[in-house]
CSV table of C-alpha atoms in Angstrom, one decimal:
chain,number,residue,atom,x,y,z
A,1,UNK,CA,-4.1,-17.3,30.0
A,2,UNK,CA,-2.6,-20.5,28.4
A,3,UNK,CA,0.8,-21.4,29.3
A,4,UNK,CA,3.5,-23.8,27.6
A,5,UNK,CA,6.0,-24.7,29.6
A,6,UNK,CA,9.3,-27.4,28.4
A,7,UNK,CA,11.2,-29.8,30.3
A,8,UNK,CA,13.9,-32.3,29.5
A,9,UNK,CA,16.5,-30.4,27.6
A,10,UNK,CA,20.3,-31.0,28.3
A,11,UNK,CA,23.0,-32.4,27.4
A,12,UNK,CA,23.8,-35.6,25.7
A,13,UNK,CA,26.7,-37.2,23.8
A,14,UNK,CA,26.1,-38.4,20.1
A,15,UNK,CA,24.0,-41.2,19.5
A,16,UNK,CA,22.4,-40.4,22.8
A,17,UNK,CA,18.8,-39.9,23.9
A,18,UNK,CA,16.8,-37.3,25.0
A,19,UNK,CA,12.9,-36.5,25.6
A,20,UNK,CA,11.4,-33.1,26.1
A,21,UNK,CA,8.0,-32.3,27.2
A,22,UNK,CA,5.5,-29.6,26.9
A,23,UNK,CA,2.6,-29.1,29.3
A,24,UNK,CA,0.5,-26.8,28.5
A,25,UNK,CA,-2.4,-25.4,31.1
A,26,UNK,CA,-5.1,-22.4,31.4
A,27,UNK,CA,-8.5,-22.0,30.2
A,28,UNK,CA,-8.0,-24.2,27.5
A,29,UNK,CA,-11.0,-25.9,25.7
A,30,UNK,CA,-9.2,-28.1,22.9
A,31,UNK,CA,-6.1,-28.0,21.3
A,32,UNK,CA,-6.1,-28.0,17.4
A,33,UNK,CA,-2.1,-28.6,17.0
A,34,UNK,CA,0.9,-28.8,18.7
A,35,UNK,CA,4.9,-28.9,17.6
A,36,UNK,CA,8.2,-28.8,18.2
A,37,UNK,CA,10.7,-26.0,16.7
A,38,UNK,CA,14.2,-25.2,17.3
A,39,UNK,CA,16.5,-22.7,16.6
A,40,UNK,CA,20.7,-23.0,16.0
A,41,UNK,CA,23.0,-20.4,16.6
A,42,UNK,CA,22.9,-18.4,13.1
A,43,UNK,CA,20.0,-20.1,11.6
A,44,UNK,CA,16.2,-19.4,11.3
A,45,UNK,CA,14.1,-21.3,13.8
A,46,UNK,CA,12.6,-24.3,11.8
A,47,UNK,CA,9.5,-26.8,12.8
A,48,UNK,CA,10.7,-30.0,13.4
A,49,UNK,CA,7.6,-32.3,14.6
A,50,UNK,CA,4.0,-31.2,14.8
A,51,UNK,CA,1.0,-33.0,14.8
A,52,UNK,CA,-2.8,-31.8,14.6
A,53,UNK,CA,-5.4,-32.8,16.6
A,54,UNK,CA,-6.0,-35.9,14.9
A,55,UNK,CA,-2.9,-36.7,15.7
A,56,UNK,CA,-1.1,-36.8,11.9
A,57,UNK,CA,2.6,-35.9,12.5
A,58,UNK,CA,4.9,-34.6,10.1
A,59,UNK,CA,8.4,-34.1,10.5
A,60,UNK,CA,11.4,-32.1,9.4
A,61,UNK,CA,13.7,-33.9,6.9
A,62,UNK,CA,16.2,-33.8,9.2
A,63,UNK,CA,14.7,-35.8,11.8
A,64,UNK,CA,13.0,-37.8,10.3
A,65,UNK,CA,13.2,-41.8,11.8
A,66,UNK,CA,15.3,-39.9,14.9
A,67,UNK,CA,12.7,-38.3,16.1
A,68,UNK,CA,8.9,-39.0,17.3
A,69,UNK,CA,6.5,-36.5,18.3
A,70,UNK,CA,3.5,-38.1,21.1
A,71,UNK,CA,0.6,-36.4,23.2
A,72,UNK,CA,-1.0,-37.7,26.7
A,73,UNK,CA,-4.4,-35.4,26.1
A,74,UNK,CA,-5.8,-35.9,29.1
A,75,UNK,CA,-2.9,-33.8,30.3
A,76,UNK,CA,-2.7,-32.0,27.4
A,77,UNK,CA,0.8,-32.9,27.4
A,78,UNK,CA,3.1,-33.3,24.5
A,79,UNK,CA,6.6,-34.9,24.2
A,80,UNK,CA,9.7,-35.2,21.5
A,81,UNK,CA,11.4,-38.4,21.7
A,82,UNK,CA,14.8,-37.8,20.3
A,83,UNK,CA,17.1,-40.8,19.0
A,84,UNK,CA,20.1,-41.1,17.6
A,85,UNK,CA,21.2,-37.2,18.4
A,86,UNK,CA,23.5,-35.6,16.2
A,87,UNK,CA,25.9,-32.6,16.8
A,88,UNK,CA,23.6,-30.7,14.5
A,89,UNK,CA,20.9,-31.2,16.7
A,90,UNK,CA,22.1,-28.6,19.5
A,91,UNK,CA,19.7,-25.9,19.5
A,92,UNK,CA,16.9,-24.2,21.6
A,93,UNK,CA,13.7,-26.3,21.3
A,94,UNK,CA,10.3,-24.3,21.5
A,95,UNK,CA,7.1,-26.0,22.2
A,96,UNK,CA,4.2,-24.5,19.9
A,97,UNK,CA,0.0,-25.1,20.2
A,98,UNK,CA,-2.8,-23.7,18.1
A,99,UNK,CA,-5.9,-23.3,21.3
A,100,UNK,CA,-9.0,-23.4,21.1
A,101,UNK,CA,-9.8,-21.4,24.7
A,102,UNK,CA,-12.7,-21.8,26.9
A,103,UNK,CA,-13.9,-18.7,25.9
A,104,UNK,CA,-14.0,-20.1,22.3
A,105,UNK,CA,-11.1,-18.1,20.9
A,106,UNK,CA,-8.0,-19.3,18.7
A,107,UNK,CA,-4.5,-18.6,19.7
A,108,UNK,CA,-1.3,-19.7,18.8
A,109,UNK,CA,1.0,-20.0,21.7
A,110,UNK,CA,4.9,-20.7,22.1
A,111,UNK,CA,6.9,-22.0,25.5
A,112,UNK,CA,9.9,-20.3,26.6
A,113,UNK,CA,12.6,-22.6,24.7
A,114,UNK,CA,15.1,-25.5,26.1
A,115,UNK,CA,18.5,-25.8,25.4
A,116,UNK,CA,19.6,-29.2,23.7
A,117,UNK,CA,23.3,-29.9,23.3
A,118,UNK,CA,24.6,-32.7,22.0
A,119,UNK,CA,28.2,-32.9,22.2
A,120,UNK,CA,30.9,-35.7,20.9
């Protein structure tokens, strides 16, 4: 089965930097898109980055120029650079993939979430 697994969350003052990544593994044959979402404490978990696999991103208006969404695919690897934190950025971060599997199939798949807190 494919796997997502996050690193990199923590916590950070404002104005601080953070990176997280997403490595994602199994039988996987390509990978049409990956993102980032995140989810505050009484809010709806919103996308924030995501990129297909031409490598377009798109971003969330409220990260926009903060934030930049990259991929190593020979690791099938993806990060999220994050500038210039705010205190509304503190959330749990999911990583996301559309995959194409070996076995030709299409699945959307979600990591298990990282806790980014940005404090004052």
């Amino acid at each position: 089965q494919v796997q997502l697994v996050e690193s990199g969350g923590g916590l950070v003052q404002a104005g601080g930097s953070l990176r997280l990544s997403c490595a994602a593994s199994g039988s996987i044959f390509k990978i049409n898109a990956m993102g980032w979402a995140r989810q505050a404490p009484g809010k709806q978990r919103e996308l924030v980055a995501s990129f297909t696999d031409r490598r377009t991103p798109t971003y969330a208006d409220s990260v926009e120029g903060r934030f930049t969404i990259s991929r190593d695919n020979a690791k099938n690897t993806m990060y999220l650079q994050m500038n210039s934190l705010k205190l509304e950025d503190t959330a749990v971060y999911y990583c996301t993939a559309q995959v194409v599997t070996s076995a030709l199939l299409i699945s959307d798949f979600w990591g298990q979430g990282v806790q980014v807190t940005v404090s004052s």
